[in-house]
Tab-separated table of C-alpha atoms in Angstrom:
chain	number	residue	atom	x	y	z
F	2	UNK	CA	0.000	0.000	0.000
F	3	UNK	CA	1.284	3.569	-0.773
F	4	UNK	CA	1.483	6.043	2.191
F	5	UNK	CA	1.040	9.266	2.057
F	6	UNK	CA	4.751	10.663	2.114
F	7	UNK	CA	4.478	8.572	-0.874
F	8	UNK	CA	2.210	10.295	-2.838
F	9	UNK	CA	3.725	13.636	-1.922
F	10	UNK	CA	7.291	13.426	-2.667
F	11	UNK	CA	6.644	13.653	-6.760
F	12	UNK	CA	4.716	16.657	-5.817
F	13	UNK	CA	7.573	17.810	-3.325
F	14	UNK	CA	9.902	17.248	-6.290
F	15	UNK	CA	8.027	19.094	-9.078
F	16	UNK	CA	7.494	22.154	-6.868
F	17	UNK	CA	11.277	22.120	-6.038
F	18	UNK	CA	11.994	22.119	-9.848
F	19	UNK	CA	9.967	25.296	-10.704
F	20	UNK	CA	10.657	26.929	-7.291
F	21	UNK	CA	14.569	26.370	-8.823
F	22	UNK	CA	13.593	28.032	-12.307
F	23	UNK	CA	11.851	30.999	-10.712
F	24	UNK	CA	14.578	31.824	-8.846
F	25	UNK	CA	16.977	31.493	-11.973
F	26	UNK	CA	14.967	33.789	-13.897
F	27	UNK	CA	14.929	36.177	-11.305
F	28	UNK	CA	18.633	36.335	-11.227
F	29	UNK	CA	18.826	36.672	-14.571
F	30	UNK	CA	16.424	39.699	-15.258
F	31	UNK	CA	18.033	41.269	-12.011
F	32	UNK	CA	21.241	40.628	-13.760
F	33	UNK	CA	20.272	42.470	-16.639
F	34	UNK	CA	18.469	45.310	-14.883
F	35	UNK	CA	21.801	46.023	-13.072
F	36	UNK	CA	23.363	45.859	-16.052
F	37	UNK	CA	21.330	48.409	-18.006
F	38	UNK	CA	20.422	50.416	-15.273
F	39	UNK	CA	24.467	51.553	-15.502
F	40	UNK	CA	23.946	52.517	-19.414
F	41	UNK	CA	23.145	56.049	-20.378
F	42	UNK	CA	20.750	57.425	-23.021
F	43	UNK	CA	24.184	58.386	-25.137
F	44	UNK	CA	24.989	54.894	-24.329
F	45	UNK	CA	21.694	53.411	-25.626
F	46	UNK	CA	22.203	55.676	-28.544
F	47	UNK	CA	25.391	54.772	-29.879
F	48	UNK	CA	24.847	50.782	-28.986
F	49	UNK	CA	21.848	51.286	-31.168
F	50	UNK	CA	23.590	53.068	-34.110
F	51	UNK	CA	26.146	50.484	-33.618
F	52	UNK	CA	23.964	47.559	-34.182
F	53	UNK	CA	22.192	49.397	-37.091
F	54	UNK	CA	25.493	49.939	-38.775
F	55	UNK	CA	26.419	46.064	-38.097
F	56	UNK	CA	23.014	45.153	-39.341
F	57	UNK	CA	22.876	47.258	-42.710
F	58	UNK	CA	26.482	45.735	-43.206
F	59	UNK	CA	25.040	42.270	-42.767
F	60	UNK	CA	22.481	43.071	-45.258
F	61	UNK	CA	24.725	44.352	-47.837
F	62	UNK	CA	27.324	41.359	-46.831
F	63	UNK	CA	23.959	39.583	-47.338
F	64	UNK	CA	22.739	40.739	-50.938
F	65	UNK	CA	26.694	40.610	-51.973
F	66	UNK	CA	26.241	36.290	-51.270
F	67	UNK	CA	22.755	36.317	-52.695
F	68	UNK	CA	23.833	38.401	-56.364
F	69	UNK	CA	26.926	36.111	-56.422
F	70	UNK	CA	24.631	32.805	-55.822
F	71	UNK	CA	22.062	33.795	-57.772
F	72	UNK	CA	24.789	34.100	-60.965
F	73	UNK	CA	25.920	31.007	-60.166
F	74	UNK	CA	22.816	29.537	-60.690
F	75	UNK	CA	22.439	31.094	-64.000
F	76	UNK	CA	25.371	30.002	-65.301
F	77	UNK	CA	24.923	26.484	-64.142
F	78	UNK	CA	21.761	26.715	-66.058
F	79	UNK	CA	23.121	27.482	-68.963
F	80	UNK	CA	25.891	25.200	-69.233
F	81	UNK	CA	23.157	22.508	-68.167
F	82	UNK	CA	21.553	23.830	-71.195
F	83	UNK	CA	24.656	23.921	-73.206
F	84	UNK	CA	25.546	20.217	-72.335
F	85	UNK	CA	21.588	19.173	-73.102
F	86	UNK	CA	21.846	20.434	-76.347
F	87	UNK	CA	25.319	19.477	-77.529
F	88	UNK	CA	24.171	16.203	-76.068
F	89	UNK	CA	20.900	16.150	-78.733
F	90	UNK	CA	23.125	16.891	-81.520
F	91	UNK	CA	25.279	13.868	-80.840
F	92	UNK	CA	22.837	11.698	-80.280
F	93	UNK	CA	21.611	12.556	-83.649
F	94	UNK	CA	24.534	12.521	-85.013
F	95	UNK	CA	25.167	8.687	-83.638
F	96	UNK	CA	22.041	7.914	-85.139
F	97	UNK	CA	22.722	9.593	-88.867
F	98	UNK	CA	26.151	7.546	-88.744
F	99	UNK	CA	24.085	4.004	-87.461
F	100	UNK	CA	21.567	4.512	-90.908
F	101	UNK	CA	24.899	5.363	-93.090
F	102	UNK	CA	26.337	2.679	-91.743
F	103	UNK	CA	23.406	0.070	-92.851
């Protein structure tokens, strides 16, 4: 038969567990509220511009990769093209020289 300290140790356990991750969050946003609270507005500003400079670069960085892949992918195109049709004309050719050769 179960007793009752039993039943209420999973309980005990559970409520331990988010007791625990409570108190870690807590730390953490006081962590950060120290942090920022010793941050100007000048700060803010230039951390901001900083990380809108860093971002815009990104994108550029970002459109740079994406103009370069994107002609890669044309060209592969056409020399799958290229290869297709030089491909067709020997085939043809192969068959020409099978019915001159009957």
């Amino acid at each position: 038969m179960v007793t009752g300290a039993a039943r209420r140790r999973p309980t005990v356990v559970i409520g331990m567990l988010v007791l625990s991750m409570l108190a870690a969050v807590s730390v953490i946003y006081l962590r950060l509220w120290a942090i920022d609270s010793g941050f100007s507005s000048e700060d803010r500003d230039s951390l901001r511009k900083q990380f809108d400079r860093a971002n815009m670069e990104a994108m550029d960085e970002s459109a740079e990769w994406r103009m370069k892949y994107d002609r890669e992918v044309e060209s592969v195109r056409q020399y799958k093209e290229e290869v297709i049709q030089v491909n067709e004309a020997l085939t043809t050719a192969n068959e020409k020289l099978a019915l001159l050769q009957k």
